[in-house]
XYZ file of C-alpha atoms in Angstrom:
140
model
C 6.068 -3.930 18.534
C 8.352 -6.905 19.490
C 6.508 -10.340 18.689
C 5.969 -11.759 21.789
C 8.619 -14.440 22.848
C 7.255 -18.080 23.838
C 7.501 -20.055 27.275
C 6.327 -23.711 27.496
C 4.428 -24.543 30.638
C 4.919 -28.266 29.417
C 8.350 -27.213 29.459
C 8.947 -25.729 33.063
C 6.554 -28.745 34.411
C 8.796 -31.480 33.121
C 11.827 -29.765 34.630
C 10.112 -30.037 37.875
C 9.372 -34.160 37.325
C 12.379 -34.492 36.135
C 14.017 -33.381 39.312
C 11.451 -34.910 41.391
C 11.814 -38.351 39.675
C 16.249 -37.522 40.078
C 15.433 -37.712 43.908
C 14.039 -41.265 43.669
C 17.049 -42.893 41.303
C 18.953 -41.091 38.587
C 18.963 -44.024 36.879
C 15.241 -44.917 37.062
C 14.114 -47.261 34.293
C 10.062 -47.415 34.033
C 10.064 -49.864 30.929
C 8.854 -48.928 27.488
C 11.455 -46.214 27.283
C 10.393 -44.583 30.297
C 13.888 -43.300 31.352
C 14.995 -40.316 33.204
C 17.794 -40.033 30.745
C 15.777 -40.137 27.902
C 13.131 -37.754 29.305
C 16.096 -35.317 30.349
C 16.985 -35.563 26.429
C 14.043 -34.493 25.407
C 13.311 -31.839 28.097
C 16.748 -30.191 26.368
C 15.564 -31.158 22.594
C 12.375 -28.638 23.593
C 14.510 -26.130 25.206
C 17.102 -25.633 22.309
C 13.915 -25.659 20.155
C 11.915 -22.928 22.171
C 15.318 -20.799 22.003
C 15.897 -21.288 18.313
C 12.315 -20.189 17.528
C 12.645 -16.932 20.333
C 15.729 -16.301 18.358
C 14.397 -16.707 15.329
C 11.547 -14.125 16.134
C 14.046 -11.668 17.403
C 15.597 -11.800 13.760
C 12.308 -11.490 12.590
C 11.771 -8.452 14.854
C 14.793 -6.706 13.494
C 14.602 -7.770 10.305
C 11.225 -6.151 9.917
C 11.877 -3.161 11.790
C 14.891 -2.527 9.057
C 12.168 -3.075 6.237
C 9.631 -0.391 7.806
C 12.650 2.183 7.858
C 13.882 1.210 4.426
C 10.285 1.771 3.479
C 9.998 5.147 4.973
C 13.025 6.129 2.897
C 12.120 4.640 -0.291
C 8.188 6.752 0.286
C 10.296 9.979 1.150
C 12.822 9.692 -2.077
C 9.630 8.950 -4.391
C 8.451 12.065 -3.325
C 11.364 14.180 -4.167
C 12.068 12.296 -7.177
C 7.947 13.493 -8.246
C 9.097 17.036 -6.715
C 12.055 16.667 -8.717
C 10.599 16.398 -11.901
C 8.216 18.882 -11.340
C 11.092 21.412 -10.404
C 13.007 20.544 -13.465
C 9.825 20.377 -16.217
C 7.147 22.390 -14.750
C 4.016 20.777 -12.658
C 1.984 21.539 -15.981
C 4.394 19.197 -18.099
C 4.043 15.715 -19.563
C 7.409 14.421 -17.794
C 5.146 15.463 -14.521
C 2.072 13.159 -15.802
C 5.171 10.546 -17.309
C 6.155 10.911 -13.370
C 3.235 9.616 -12.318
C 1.932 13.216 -11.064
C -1.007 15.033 -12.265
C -0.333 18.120 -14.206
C -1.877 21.288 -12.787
C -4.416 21.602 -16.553
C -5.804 18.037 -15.454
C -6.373 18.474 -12.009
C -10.175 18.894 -10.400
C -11.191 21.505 -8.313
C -14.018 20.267 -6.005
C -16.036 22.914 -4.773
C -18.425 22.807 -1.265
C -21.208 20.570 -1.453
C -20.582 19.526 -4.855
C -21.714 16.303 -5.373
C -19.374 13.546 -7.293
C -22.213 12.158 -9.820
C -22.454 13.698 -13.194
C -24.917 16.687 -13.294
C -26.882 14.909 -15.556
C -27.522 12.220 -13.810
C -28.914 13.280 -10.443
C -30.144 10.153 -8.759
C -34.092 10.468 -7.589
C -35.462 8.607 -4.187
C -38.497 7.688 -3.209
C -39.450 8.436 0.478
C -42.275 7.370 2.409
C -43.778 9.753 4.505
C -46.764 8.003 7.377
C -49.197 11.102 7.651
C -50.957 11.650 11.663
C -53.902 9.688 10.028
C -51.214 6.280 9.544
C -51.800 6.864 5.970
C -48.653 6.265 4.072
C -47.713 8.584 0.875
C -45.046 8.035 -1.416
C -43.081 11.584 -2.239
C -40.584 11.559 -5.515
């Protein structure tokens, strides 16, 4: 998704003035640097700013889009390369774990509703169970 390019309200409001205030005298002077030449210099300074930085996020844009696709590449050809190895030395060989793959003798087989903790060391709960009465009994 494109970044979102910017438009200064400021920006389209003083273009207005500034042609409103060109009616009355193109040479007004209001004192104190109050000119309509010096406010038309800095109603350009912001636009060539505001296109610089919309330029600058279409480079961006591109520049990131090119980085995604590079990515995509570089996670497809470290695949094959793991593939690779495992083709050339065997998915059971030490070049495979060297690879950063996990040789078929080390790999776990979970099974269906096998739980991850250590057999020995099933966890216990406590649960409290309110009876009709509103007695409350602890279960283990």
């Amino acid at each position: 998704m494109a970044r979102r390019k910017r438009t200064s309200a400021v920006l389209e409001r003083a273009v207005r003035r500034a042609a409103s205030i060109n009616s009355i005298d193109p040479s007004l002077d209001l004192g104190n640097g109050l000119t309509l030449p010096a406010f038309s210099n800095l109603i350009e300074m912001m636009r060539t700013k505001e296109n610089a930085y919309n330029s600058a996020l279409s480079s961006l844009d591109k520049l990131y889009r090119e980085m995604l696709e590079t990515e995509d590449k570089l996670g497809d050809m470290t695949e094959h390369m793991l593939m690779a190895v495992g083709t050339r030395y065997g998915k059971s060989s030490v070049e495979y774990g060297m690879a950063g793959g996990v040789p078929k003798s080390q790999r776990r087989k979970g099974l269906r509703g096998e739980s991850l903790t250590p057999s020995g060391e099933q966890t216990s709960f406590v649960a409290s169970v309110e009876s009709k009465n509103g007695k409350t009994a602890a279960t283990n």
